[in-house]
mmCIF file of C-alpha atoms in Angstrom:
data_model
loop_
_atom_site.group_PDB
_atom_site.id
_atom_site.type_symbol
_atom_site.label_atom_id
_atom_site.label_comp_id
_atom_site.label_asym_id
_atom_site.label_seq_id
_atom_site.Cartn_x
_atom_site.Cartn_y
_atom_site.Cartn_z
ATOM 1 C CA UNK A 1 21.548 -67.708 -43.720
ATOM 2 C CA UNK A 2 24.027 -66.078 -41.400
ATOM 3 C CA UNK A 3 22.648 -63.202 -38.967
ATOM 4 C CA UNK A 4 25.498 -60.985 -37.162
ATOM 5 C CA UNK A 5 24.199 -60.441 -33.194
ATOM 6 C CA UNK A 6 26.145 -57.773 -31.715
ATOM 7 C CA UNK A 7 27.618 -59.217 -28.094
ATOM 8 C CA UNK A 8 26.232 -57.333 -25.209
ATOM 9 C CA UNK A 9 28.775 -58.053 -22.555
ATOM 10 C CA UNK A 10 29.928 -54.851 -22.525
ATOM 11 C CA UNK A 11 27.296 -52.160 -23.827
ATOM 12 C CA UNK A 12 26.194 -50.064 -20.715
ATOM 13 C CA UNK A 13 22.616 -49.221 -20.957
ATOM 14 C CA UNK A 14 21.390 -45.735 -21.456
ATOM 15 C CA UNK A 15 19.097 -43.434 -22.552
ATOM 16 C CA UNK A 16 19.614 -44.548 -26.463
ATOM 17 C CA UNK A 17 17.782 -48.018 -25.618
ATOM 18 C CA UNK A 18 14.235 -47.741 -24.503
ATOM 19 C CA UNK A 19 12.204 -47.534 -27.415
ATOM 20 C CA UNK A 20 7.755 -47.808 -26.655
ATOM 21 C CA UNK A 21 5.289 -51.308 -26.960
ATOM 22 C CA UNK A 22 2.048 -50.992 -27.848
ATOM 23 C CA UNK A 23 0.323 -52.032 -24.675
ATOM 24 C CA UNK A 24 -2.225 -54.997 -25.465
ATOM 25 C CA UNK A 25 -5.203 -52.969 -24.335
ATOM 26 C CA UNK A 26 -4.590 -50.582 -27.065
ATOM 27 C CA UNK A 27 -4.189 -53.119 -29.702
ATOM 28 C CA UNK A 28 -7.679 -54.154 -28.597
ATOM 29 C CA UNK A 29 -9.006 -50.660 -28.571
ATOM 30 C CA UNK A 30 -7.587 -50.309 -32.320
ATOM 31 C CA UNK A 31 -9.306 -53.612 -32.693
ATOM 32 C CA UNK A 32 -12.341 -52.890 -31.484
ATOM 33 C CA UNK A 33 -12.911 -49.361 -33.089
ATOM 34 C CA UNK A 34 -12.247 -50.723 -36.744
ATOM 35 C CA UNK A 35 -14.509 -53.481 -36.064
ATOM 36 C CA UNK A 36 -17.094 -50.680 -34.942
ATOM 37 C CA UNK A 37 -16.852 -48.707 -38.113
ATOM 38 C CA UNK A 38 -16.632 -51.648 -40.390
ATOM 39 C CA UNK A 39 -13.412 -50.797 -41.613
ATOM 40 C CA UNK A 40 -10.067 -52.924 -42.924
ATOM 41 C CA UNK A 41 -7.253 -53.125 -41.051
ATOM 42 C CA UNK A 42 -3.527 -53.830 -42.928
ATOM 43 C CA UNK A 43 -0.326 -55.115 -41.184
ATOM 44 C CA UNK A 44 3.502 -54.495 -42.538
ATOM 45 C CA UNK A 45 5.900 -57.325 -40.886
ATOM 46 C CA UNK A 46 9.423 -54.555 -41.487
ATOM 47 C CA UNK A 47 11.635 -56.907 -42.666
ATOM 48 C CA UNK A 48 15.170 -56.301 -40.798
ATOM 49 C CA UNK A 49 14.293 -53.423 -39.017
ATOM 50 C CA UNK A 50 16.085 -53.192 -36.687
ATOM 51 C CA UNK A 51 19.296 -53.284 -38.819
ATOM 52 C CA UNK A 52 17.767 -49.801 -40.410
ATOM 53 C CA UNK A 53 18.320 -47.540 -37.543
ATOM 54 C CA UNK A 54 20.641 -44.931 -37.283
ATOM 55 C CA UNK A 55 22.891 -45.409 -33.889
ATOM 56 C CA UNK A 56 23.500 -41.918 -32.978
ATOM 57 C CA UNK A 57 26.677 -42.463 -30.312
ATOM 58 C CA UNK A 58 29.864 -44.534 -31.502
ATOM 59 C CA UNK A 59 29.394 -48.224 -30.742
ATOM 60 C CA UNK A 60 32.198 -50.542 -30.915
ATOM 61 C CA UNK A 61 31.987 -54.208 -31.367
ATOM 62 C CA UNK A 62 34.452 -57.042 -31.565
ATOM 63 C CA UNK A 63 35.366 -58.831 -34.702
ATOM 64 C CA UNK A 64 32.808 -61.909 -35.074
ATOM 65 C CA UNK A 65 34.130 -65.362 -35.778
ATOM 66 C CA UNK A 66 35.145 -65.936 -39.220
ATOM 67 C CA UNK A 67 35.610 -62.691 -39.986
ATOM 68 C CA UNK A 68 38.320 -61.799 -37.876
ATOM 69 C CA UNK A 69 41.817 -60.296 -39.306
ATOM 70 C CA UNK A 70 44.905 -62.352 -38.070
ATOM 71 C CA UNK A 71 46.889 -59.146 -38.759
ATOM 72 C CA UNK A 72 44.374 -56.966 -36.622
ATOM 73 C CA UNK A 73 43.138 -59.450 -34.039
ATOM 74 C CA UNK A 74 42.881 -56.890 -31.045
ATOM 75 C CA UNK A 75 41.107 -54.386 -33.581
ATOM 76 C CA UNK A 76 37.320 -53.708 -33.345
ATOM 77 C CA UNK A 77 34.437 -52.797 -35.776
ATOM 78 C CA UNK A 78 33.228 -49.490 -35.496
ATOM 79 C CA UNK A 79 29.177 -49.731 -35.892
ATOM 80 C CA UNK A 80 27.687 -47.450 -38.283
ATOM 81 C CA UNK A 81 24.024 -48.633 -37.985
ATOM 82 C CA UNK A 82 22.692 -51.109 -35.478
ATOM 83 C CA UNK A 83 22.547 -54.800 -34.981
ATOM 84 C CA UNK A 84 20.327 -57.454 -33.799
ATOM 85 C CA UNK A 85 21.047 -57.978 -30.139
ATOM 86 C CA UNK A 86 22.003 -54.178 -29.492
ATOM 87 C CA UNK A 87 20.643 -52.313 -26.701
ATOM 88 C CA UNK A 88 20.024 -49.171 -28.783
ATOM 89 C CA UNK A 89 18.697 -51.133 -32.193
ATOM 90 C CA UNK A 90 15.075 -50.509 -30.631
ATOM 91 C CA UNK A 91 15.023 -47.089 -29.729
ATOM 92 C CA UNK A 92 17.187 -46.203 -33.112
ATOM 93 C CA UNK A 93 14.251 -48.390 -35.247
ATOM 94 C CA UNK A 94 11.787 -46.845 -33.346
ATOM 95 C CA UNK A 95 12.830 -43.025 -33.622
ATOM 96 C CA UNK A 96 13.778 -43.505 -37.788
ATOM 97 C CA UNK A 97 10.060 -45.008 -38.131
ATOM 98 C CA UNK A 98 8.656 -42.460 -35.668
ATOM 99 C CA UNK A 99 10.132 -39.405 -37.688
ATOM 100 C CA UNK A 100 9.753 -40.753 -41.168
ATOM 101 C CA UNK A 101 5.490 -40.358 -39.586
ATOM 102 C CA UNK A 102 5.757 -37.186 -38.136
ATOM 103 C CA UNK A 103 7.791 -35.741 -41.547
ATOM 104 C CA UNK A 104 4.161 -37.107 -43.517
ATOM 105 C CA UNK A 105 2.430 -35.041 -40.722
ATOM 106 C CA UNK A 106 1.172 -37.853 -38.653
ATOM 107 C CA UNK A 107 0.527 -36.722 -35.053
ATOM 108 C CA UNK A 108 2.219 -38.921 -32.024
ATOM 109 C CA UNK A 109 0.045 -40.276 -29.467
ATOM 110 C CA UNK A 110 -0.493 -38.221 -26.314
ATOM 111 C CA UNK A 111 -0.424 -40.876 -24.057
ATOM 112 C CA UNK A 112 0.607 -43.691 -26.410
ATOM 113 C CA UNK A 113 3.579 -43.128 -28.333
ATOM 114 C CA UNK A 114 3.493 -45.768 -30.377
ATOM 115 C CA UNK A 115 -0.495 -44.824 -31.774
ATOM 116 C CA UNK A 116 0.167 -42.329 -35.045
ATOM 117 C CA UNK A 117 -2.971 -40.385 -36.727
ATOM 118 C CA UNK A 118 -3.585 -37.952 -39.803
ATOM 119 C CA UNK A 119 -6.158 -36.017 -40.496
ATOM 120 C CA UNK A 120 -4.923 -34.055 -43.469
ATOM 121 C CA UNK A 121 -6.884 -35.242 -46.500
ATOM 122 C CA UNK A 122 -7.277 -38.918 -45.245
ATOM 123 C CA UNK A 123 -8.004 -40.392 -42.261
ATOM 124 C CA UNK A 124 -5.138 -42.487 -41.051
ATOM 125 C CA UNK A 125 -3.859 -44.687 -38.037
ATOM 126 C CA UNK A 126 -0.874 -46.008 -37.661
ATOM 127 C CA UNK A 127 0.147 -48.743 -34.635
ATOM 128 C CA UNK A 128 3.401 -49.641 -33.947
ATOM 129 C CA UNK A 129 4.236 -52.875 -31.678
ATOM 130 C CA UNK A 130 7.914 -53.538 -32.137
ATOM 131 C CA UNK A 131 8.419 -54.448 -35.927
ATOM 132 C CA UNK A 132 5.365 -54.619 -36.957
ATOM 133 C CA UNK A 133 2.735 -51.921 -38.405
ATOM 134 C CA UNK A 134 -1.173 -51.619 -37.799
ATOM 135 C CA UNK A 135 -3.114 -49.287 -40.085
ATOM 136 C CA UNK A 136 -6.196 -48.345 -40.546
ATOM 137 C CA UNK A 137 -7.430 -45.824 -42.985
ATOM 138 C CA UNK A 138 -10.709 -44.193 -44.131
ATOM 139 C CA UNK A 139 -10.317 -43.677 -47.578
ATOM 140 C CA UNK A 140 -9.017 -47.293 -47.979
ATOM 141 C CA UNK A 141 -7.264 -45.593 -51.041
ATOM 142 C CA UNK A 142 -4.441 -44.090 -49.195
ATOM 143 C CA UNK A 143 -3.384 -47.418 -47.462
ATOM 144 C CA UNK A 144 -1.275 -48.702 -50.544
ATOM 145 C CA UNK A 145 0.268 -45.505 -50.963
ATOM 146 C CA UNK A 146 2.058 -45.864 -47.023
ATOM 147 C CA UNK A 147 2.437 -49.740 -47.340
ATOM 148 C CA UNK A 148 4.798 -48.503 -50.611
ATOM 149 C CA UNK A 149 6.505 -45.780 -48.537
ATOM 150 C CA UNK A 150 7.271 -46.735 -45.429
ATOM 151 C CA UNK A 151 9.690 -49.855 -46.231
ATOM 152 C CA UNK A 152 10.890 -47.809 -49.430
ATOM 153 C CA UNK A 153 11.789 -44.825 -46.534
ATOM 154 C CA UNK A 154 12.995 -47.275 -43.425
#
């Protein structure tokens, strides 16, 4: 199987590509607290996530071998959505995922933005470290229910 990587010779960073990890110490903490009240934890691996943000400024790339167009060579590919190997596929996976919480009425960390909570009927964490997905949730009931509608909504 093929995967397109964008080439990053010429992106410029900016503010578009910093996008929050889970420090280790509050991986732990999560750890630690469901192992204090006895409770399961469940992990979602989103597959291809980062191809399922939303770029927000125009991003050109060049045509990739074996899919260039002799007639077009000096022609580029506008991007409508990211790529692996983008500078901006992090922050754009990370801000999709991060609204598609806070529209369900989770509440964003204070001081870790990648930590998600809701109180509202269930109890609910959510954990973010890059691609991956942490939760914890008392009723154990409404766990299936998020592991449904977070890949069917990212």
């Amino acid at each position: 199987m093929a995967i397109l990587v964008s080439c990053k010779r010429v992106l410029s960073a900016g503010t578009e590509t910093f996008a929050p990890v889970s420090r280790i110490e509050a991986i732990r903490i999560l750890l630690a607290f469901a192992a204090f009240t006895s409770m399961k934890l469940y992990q979602i691996d989103v597959k291809s996530a980062f191809l399922n943000g939303t770029i927000l400024k125009e991003v050109y790339v060049s045509q990739p071998p074996g899919f260039e167009n002799e007639l077009l060579s000096s022609h580029v590919f506008k991007l409508n959505k990211a790529l692996y190997g983008l500078k901006q596929a992090p922050h754009a996976w990370y801000e999709k995922l991060s609204s598609f919480l806070t529209n369900n009425n989770f509440i964003r960390g204070k001081i870790d933005s990648t930590l998600f909570r809701k109180d509202i009927k269930d109890f609910i964490i959510v954990q973010i470290y890059i691609d991956d997905i942490i939760l914890r949730s008392d009723p154990e009931r409404a766990i299936p229910n998020l592991e449904r509608a977070v890949p069917a909504h990212i």
